[in-house]
Short mmCIF file of C-alpha atoms in Angstrom, two decimals:
data_model
loop_
_atom_site.label_atom_id
_atom_site.label_comp_id
_atom_site.label_asym_id
_atom_site.label_seq_id
_atom_site.Cartn_x
_atom_site.Cartn_y
_atom_site.Cartn_z
CA UNK H 1 85.99 167.86 105.02
CA UNK H 2 86.15 166.08 108.35
CA UNK H 3 84.64 168.02 111.20
CA UNK H 4 87.26 168.49 113.89
CA UNK H 5 88.91 170.91 116.25
CA UNK H 6 92.69 171.25 116.13
CA UNK H 7 94.39 172.70 119.19
CA UNK H 8 98.15 172.45 119.10
CA UNK H 9 99.04 168.78 119.14
CA UNK H 10 95.51 167.49 119.68
CA UNK H 11 93.16 166.43 116.90
CA UNK H 12 89.51 165.69 117.60
CA UNK H 13 87.67 164.24 114.60
CA UNK H 14 84.06 163.22 114.02
CA UNK H 15 83.71 159.54 113.22
CA UNK H 16 82.37 158.64 109.76
CA UNK H 17 80.75 155.54 111.31
CA UNK H 18 77.42 155.11 113.06
CA UNK H 19 79.03 152.76 115.58
CA UNK H 20 79.07 153.98 119.17
CA UNK H 21 82.84 153.57 119.39
CA UNK H 22 85.89 155.79 119.66
CA UNK H 23 89.46 155.34 118.41
CA UNK H 24 92.23 157.01 120.38
CA UNK H 25 95.95 157.32 119.60
CA UNK H 26 98.51 159.03 121.81
CA UNK H 27 101.77 159.74 119.97
CA UNK H 28 105.08 160.08 121.84
CA UNK H 29 107.52 161.89 119.57
CA UNK H 30 110.85 160.38 120.62
CA UNK H 31 113.80 162.70 120.13
CA UNK H 32 116.92 161.70 118.25
CA UNK H 33 117.59 157.97 118.18
CA UNK H 34 115.42 155.44 119.93
CA UNK H 35 114.93 151.68 119.96
CA UNK H 36 111.24 152.27 119.36
CA UNK H 37 110.33 148.63 118.79
CA UNK H 38 111.44 147.72 122.30
CA UNK H 39 109.82 150.81 123.81
CA UNK H 40 106.53 149.83 122.18
CA UNK H 41 106.76 146.26 123.52
CA UNK H 42 107.27 147.60 127.04
CA UNK H 43 104.34 150.01 126.74
CA UNK H 44 102.13 147.19 125.46
CA UNK H 45 102.80 145.41 128.76
CA UNK H 46 102.16 148.52 130.89
CA UNK H 47 99.61 148.48 133.70
CA UNK H 48 97.49 151.15 132.00
CA UNK H 49 97.14 149.32 128.70
CA UNK H 50 96.58 146.04 130.53
CA UNK H 51 93.74 147.64 132.51
CA UNK H 52 92.07 148.81 129.29
CA UNK H 53 92.29 145.29 127.85
CA UNK H 54 90.82 143.89 131.06
CA UNK H 55 87.74 146.02 130.38
CA UNK H 56 87.36 144.37 126.98
CA UNK H 57 88.79 147.29 124.99
CA UNK H 58 91.27 146.77 122.15
CA UNK H 59 94.46 148.45 123.39
CA UNK H 60 98.05 148.22 122.23
CA UNK H 61 101.29 150.10 121.56
CA UNK H 62 103.30 150.24 118.35
CA UNK H 63 106.48 151.79 116.97
CA UNK H 64 105.94 154.53 114.40
CA UNK H 65 109.20 155.69 112.87
CA UNK H 66 111.02 157.75 115.48
CA UNK H 67 108.11 157.59 117.93
CA UNK H 68 105.75 155.27 119.76
CA UNK H 69 101.95 155.27 119.67
CA UNK H 70 99.59 153.91 122.32
CA UNK H 71 96.18 153.08 120.84
CA UNK H 72 92.73 151.85 121.81
CA UNK H 73 89.25 151.24 120.43
CA UNK H 74 86.55 151.51 123.08
CA UNK H 75 82.94 152.54 123.69
CA UNK H 76 82.45 156.18 122.72
CA UNK H 77 81.41 157.23 126.24
CA UNK H 78 84.85 156.18 127.51
CA UNK H 79 86.82 158.40 125.11
CA UNK H 80 88.27 160.76 127.69
CA UNK H 81 89.07 157.96 130.16
CA UNK H 82 90.86 156.00 127.45
CA UNK H 83 92.88 159.01 126.28
CA UNK H 84 93.95 159.68 129.86
CA UNK H 85 95.04 156.06 130.35
CA UNK H 86 97.04 155.96 127.13
CA UNK H 87 98.75 159.26 127.94
CA UNK H 88 99.48 158.06 131.49
CA UNK H 89 101.14 154.91 130.13
CA UNK H 90 103.58 157.08 128.18
CA UNK H 91 104.08 159.52 131.07
CA UNK H 92 104.99 156.60 133.39
CA UNK H 93 107.15 154.82 130.81
CA UNK H 94 110.36 155.87 132.59
CA UNK H 95 109.29 153.68 135.50
CA UNK H 96 108.25 150.68 133.40
CA UNK H 97 110.66 150.43 130.48
CA UNK H 98 113.84 148.38 131.04
CA UNK H 99 117.14 150.26 130.66
CA UNK H 100 118.19 148.26 127.60
CA UNK H 101 116.17 146.48 124.91
CA UNK H 102 115.97 142.72 125.12
CA UNK H 103 115.36 142.14 121.41
CA UNK H 104 115.89 145.29 119.34
CA UNK H 105 115.01 145.39 115.66
CA UNK H 106 118.16 144.09 114.00
CA UNK H 107 117.81 146.23 110.88
CA UNK H 108 117.34 149.39 112.95
CA UNK H 109 120.36 148.51 115.07
CA UNK H 110 122.57 147.81 112.05
CA UNK H 111 121.51 150.95 110.23
CA UNK H 112 122.09 153.01 113.35
CA UNK H 113 125.71 151.86 113.22
CA UNK H 114 125.92 153.09 109.62
CA UNK H 115 123.98 156.32 110.01
CA UNK H 116 125.09 157.19 113.53
CA UNK H 117 128.72 156.30 113.07
CA UNK H 118 128.64 153.26 115.32
CA UNK H 119 127.92 155.16 118.54
CA UNK H 120 125.39 152.58 119.75
CA UNK H 121 122.77 155.29 120.27
CA UNK H 122 119.90 152.94 119.46
CA UNK H 123 119.82 151.84 123.11
CA UNK H 124 117.59 154.21 125.09
CA UNK H 125 118.74 155.40 128.51
CA UNK H 126 115.21 156.38 129.57
CA UNK H 127 111.57 156.09 128.58
CA UNK H 128 109.30 158.61 126.95
CA UNK H 129 107.93 160.41 130.00
CA UNK H 130 109.20 163.84 128.96
CA UNK H 131 108.78 163.35 125.20
CA UNK H 132 106.51 165.70 123.22
CA UNK H 133 103.07 164.11 123.08
CA UNK H 134 100.05 164.40 120.76
CA UNK H 135 96.51 163.02 121.01
CA UNK H 136 94.28 161.92 118.12
CA UNK H 137 90.69 161.06 119.07
CA UNK H 138 87.92 160.03 116.67
CA UNK H 139 84.38 159.55 118.02
CA UNK H 140 80.75 160.39 117.21
CA UNK H 141 80.04 164.11 117.52
CA UNK H 142 78.02 163.72 120.72
CA UNK H 143 80.82 161.80 122.44
CA UNK H 144 83.77 164.03 121.51
CA UNK H 145 85.42 165.51 124.61
CA UNK H 146 86.04 169.23 124.70
CA UNK H 147 89.39 170.63 123.61
CA UNK H 148 90.04 171.79 127.18
CA UNK H 149 89.58 168.20 128.40
CA UNK H 150 92.27 166.84 126.08
CA UNK H 151 94.77 169.70 126.07
CA UNK H 152 96.35 168.69 129.44
CA UNK H 153 97.26 165.32 127.93
CA UNK H 154 99.50 166.90 125.27
CA UNK H 155 103.09 167.89 125.92
CA UNK H 156 105.42 170.30 124.15
CA UNK H 157 106.18 170.45 120.46
CA UNK H 158 107.31 167.91 117.89
CA UNK H 159 111.05 167.36 117.82
CA UNK H 160 112.61 168.07 114.44
CA UNK H 161 115.85 166.15 115.00
CA UNK H 162 115.59 164.36 111.67
CA UNK H 163 115.41 167.64 109.72
CA UNK H 164 119.14 168.01 110.03
CA UNK H 165 121.97 168.20 107.52
CA UNK H 166 122.18 165.42 104.91
CA UNK H 167 123.72 162.17 106.13
CA UNK H 168 126.51 161.04 103.79
CA UNK H 169 126.48 157.40 102.76
CA UNK H 170 129.73 156.27 101.16
CA UNK H 171 128.41 153.15 99.55
CA UNK H 172 127.01 150.93 98.51
CA UNK H 173 127.17 149.40 101.99
CA UNK H 174 126.60 145.68 102.56
CA UNK H 175 125.26 144.29 105.85
CA UNK H 176 124.48 140.63 106.62
CA UNK H 177 122.36 140.17 109.74
CA UNK H 178 121.90 137.05 111.90
CA UNK H 179 119.05 134.62 111.10
CA UNK H 180 115.67 135.85 112.31
CA UNK H 181 113.35 133.24 110.77
CA UNK H 182 112.93 135.37 107.66
CA UNK H 183 114.94 135.29 104.43
CA UNK H 184 114.93 138.69 102.77
CA UNK H 185 116.94 141.35 101.02
CA UNK H 186 116.43 145.01 101.85
CA UNK H 187 117.70 148.01 99.96
CA UNK H 188 117.61 151.03 102.24
CA UNK H 189 117.87 154.60 100.97
CA UNK H 190 118.90 157.36 103.36
CA UNK H 191 116.74 160.31 102.30
CA UNK H 192 117.80 163.94 102.26
CA UNK H 193 116.26 166.21 104.91
CA UNK H 194 112.90 167.78 104.19
CA UNK H 195 112.93 171.16 102.48
CA UNK H 196 109.18 171.35 103.00
CA UNK H 197 106.80 169.21 105.09
CA UNK H 198 105.00 168.27 101.88
CA UNK H 199 108.11 166.52 100.60
CA UNK H 200 106.42 163.52 102.17
CA UNK H 201 104.07 163.29 99.17
CA UNK H 202 106.94 162.94 96.69
CA UNK H 203 108.44 160.29 98.96
CA UNK H 204 105.11 158.52 99.29
CA UNK H 205 104.66 158.51 95.51
CA UNK H 206 108.16 157.10 95.03
CA UNK H 207 107.45 154.32 97.53
CA UNK H 208 104.11 153.56 95.85
CA UNK H 209 105.63 153.58 92.37
CA UNK H 210 108.26 151.06 93.46
CA UNK H 211 106.19 148.48 95.31
CA UNK H 212 103.06 150.07 96.71
CA UNK H 213 100.61 148.42 94.31
CA UNK H 214 100.39 145.47 91.94
CA UNK H 215 101.92 147.42 89.01
CA UNK H 216 104.86 148.81 91.00
CA UNK H 217 108.18 148.81 89.17
CA UNK H 218 109.89 146.46 91.63
CA UNK H 219 106.81 144.28 92.10
CA UNK H 220 106.49 143.56 88.39
CA UNK H 221 110.25 143.03 87.91
CA UNK H 222 110.51 140.56 90.80
CA UNK H 223 107.39 138.74 89.65
CA UNK H 224 108.83 138.35 86.15
CA UNK H 225 112.06 136.96 87.63
CA UNK H 226 110.65 134.63 90.32
CA UNK H 227 107.09 133.84 89.16
CA UNK H 228 105.75 133.74 92.71
CA UNK H 229 106.95 132.62 96.13
CA UNK H 230 108.02 136.08 97.30
CA UNK H 231 106.71 139.17 99.06
CA UNK H 232 107.62 142.77 98.24
CA UNK H 233 107.14 145.92 100.27
CA UNK H 234 108.25 149.52 100.18
CA UNK H 235 107.94 151.58 103.35
CA UNK H 236 108.98 154.99 104.65
CA UNK H 237 110.56 154.82 108.10
CA UNK H 238 112.77 156.73 110.53
CA UNK H 239 116.00 155.09 111.70
CA UNK H 240 118.57 156.76 113.95
CA UNK H 241 116.63 160.01 113.58
CA UNK H 242 116.92 159.97 109.79
CA UNK H 243 114.22 159.39 107.18
CA UNK H 244 114.77 156.25 105.11
CA UNK H 245 112.97 154.30 102.42
CA UNK H 246 113.09 150.52 102.96
CA UNK H 247 112.55 148.31 99.92
CA UNK H 248 112.24 144.67 100.98
CA UNK H 249 111.88 141.37 99.10
CA UNK H 250 111.25 138.21 101.12
CA UNK H 251 111.93 134.80 99.55
CA UNK H 252 111.70 131.14 100.57
CA UNK H 253 115.32 130.18 99.73
CA UNK H 254 118.45 132.25 100.34
CA UNK H 255 119.82 131.06 96.98
CA UNK H 256 117.29 133.47 95.44
CA UNK H 257 118.79 136.53 97.13
CA UNK H 258 121.46 137.12 94.49
CA UNK H 259 118.94 137.01 91.60
CA UNK H 260 116.71 139.34 93.64
CA UNK H 261 119.55 141.85 94.08
CA UNK H 262 120.33 141.69 90.37
CA UNK H 263 116.66 142.33 89.63
CA UNK H 264 116.48 145.28 92.01
CA UNK H 265 119.74 146.73 90.70
CA UNK H 266 118.40 146.71 87.13
CA UNK H 267 115.36 148.68 88.22
CA UNK H 268 117.15 151.09 90.56
CA UNK H 269 120.07 151.79 88.23
CA UNK H 270 117.60 153.04 85.59
CA UNK H 271 115.03 154.40 88.03
CA UNK H 272 114.80 157.99 86.78
CA UNK H 273 114.07 156.82 83.24
CA UNK H 274 111.55 154.23 84.42
CA UNK H 275 109.69 156.81 86.51
CA UNK H 276 109.38 159.01 83.40
CA UNK H 277 107.60 156.26 81.47
CA UNK H 278 104.00 157.17 80.63
CA UNK H 279 101.58 155.99 83.28
CA UNK H 280 104.10 155.02 85.98
CA UNK H 281 103.67 158.01 88.28
CA UNK H 282 100.06 158.58 87.24
CA UNK H 283 99.31 155.03 88.37
CA UNK H 284 101.07 155.67 91.68
CA UNK H 285 99.08 158.90 92.14
CA UNK H 286 95.79 157.12 91.52
CA UNK H 287 96.63 154.38 94.01
CA UNK H 288 97.89 156.80 96.68
CA UNK H 289 94.86 159.08 96.29
CA UNK H 290 92.51 156.09 96.59
CA UNK H 291 94.31 154.97 99.75
CA UNK H 292 93.87 158.40 101.35
CA UNK H 293 90.20 158.44 100.33
CA UNK H 294 89.71 154.99 101.87
CA UNK H 295 91.24 156.26 105.10
CA UNK H 296 88.18 158.47 105.60
CA UNK H 297 85.72 155.61 105.28
CA UNK H 298 85.83 154.10 108.76
CA UNK H 299 86.51 155.02 112.37
CA UNK H 300 89.72 153.00 112.59
CA UNK H 301 91.07 154.07 109.19
CA UNK H 302 90.41 157.75 109.86
CA UNK H 303 92.19 157.64 113.22
CA UNK H 304 95.14 155.78 111.66
CA UNK H 305 95.35 158.22 108.75
CA UNK H 306 95.40 161.30 110.95
CA UNK H 307 97.87 159.67 113.35
CA UNK H 308 100.28 158.96 110.48
CA UNK H 309 100.34 162.68 109.71
CA UNK H 310 100.81 163.63 113.36
CA UNK H 311 103.58 161.05 113.88
CA UNK H 312 105.48 162.40 110.87
CA UNK H 313 105.11 166.01 111.99
CA UNK H 314 103.06 166.90 108.90
CA UNK H 315 100.51 169.73 108.88
CA UNK H 316 97.33 167.95 109.99
CA UNK H 317 95.19 170.26 107.86
CA UNK H 318 96.81 168.67 104.80
CA UNK H 319 95.07 165.39 105.60
CA UNK H 320 91.77 166.76 104.29
CA UNK H 321 93.31 167.70 100.96
CA UNK H 322 95.83 164.91 100.57
CA UNK H 323 94.28 163.89 97.24
CA UNK H 324 94.85 167.36 95.80
CA UNK H 325 98.39 167.51 97.18
CA UNK H 326 99.19 164.12 95.66
CA UNK H 327 97.85 165.26 92.30
CA UNK H 328 99.94 168.43 92.53
CA UNK H 329 103.19 166.59 93.29
CA UNK H 330 105.56 167.15 90.38
CA UNK H 331 107.23 164.28 88.57
CA UNK H 332 110.57 166.09 88.87
CA UNK H 333 110.27 166.11 92.69
CA UNK H 334 109.68 162.35 92.78
CA UNK H 335 112.61 161.75 90.44
CA UNK H 336 114.83 164.04 92.55
CA UNK H 337 113.89 162.00 95.63
CA UNK H 338 114.73 158.76 93.81
CA UNK H 339 118.40 159.79 93.65
CA UNK H 340 118.69 158.42 97.19
CA UNK H 341 118.50 154.93 95.64
CA UNK H 342 121.44 155.56 93.30
CA UNK H 343 124.23 152.95 93.37
CA UNK H 344 126.63 154.94 95.55
CA UNK H 345 124.00 155.65 98.23
CA UNK H 346 122.49 152.20 98.81
CA UNK H 347 122.59 150.22 102.00
CA UNK H 348 122.01 146.52 101.21
CA UNK H 349 120.83 144.39 104.13
CA UNK H 350 120.47 140.58 104.08
CA UNK H 351 118.31 138.64 106.54
CA UNK H 352 118.74 134.90 107.12
CA UNK H 353 121.20 134.34 104.28
CA UNK H 354 123.61 131.40 104.16
CA UNK H 355 127.32 132.24 103.82
CA UNK H 356 127.17 131.19 100.17
CA UNK H 357 124.26 133.55 99.51
CA UNK H 358 126.02 136.34 101.36
CA UNK H 359 129.13 135.89 99.21
CA UNK H 360 127.05 135.93 96.03
CA UNK H 361 125.27 139.16 96.93
CA UNK H 362 128.46 140.75 98.25
CA UNK H 363 130.14 140.08 94.92
CA UNK H 364 127.27 141.77 93.06
CA UNK H 365 127.39 144.77 95.40
CA UNK H 366 131.10 145.13 94.77
CA UNK H 367 130.41 145.24 91.03
CA UNK H 368 128.16 148.26 91.57
CA UNK H 369 129.86 151.51 90.47
CA UNK H 370 131.75 152.75 93.51
CA UNK H 371 131.00 149.47 95.28
CA UNK H 372 132.70 148.77 98.56
CA UNK H 373 131.81 147.29 101.90
#
């Protein structure tokens, strides 16, 4: 167990390290749709985070799904000061964030058009000043502030906008995005709303089984097809207020995108049967459990692990027993979740593809049962 005090949306945890350092994360839970990448860039340039960096502290801001997190690593004695500065940066964001993003994440913007019906809601009209706010602080026991010291930095409750009715996807849907310096194919699955907060473990196991370790189903299939020169990732994200799973394969030549789609389609079209193969989900469980165990091993990893739970709106007390919850996740729940990657529910996104490569992938998407643009 990690020694900590939980008060509402604040989590104070004892560092597993002997280093005289603290790690602080302040989570702004953005409501509905938000261009979080641009909000994070603006917060990174804020006066408060700049002042922390001027002191020699490591301080930054990052997008986390539907929210934004300001973070810092600093001497343990400065824990309260740092938490106050990070919270103040978010509170003052309405004054510092430009009214429209200068370079929004192109995938988020495109998917918002699909999921949100083309209402352009990815462009924020204000900052995060009034957003619900949580604080995660990890430090040596002697340096932990009191709960009463941190409570004023938290605001409200976590918005549950993404726990809404299922979002229909009449697909598969094909999107070709402008060149961004990267050549990649993404298959995005729009996930059904949570029925229980612990649905996240079945989603996490599905992501891990696909491409979260060296024996992932997609990782091994792409490796057999391309023999190197690629990168594969599977991540859980929030886009337009909706939970999604993003399966991405980056390549060095856009001519490889069509073979990559064919490879992914073979795996995803038979996904339920592949997940039932002996060892597939047990291997994913072992890897996911080891990752959670590793997250307790250092100051930075512990703070990141707890923050991931807070940012997703998960019960923080589940962090201590994540290994048991992973082990208890039923195969049938993972397989049920995998239905979001069925042919009729896929969103296929190309990055940096030539027109010829786009045409080749588009033709394959059209051949998918129910295929249409």
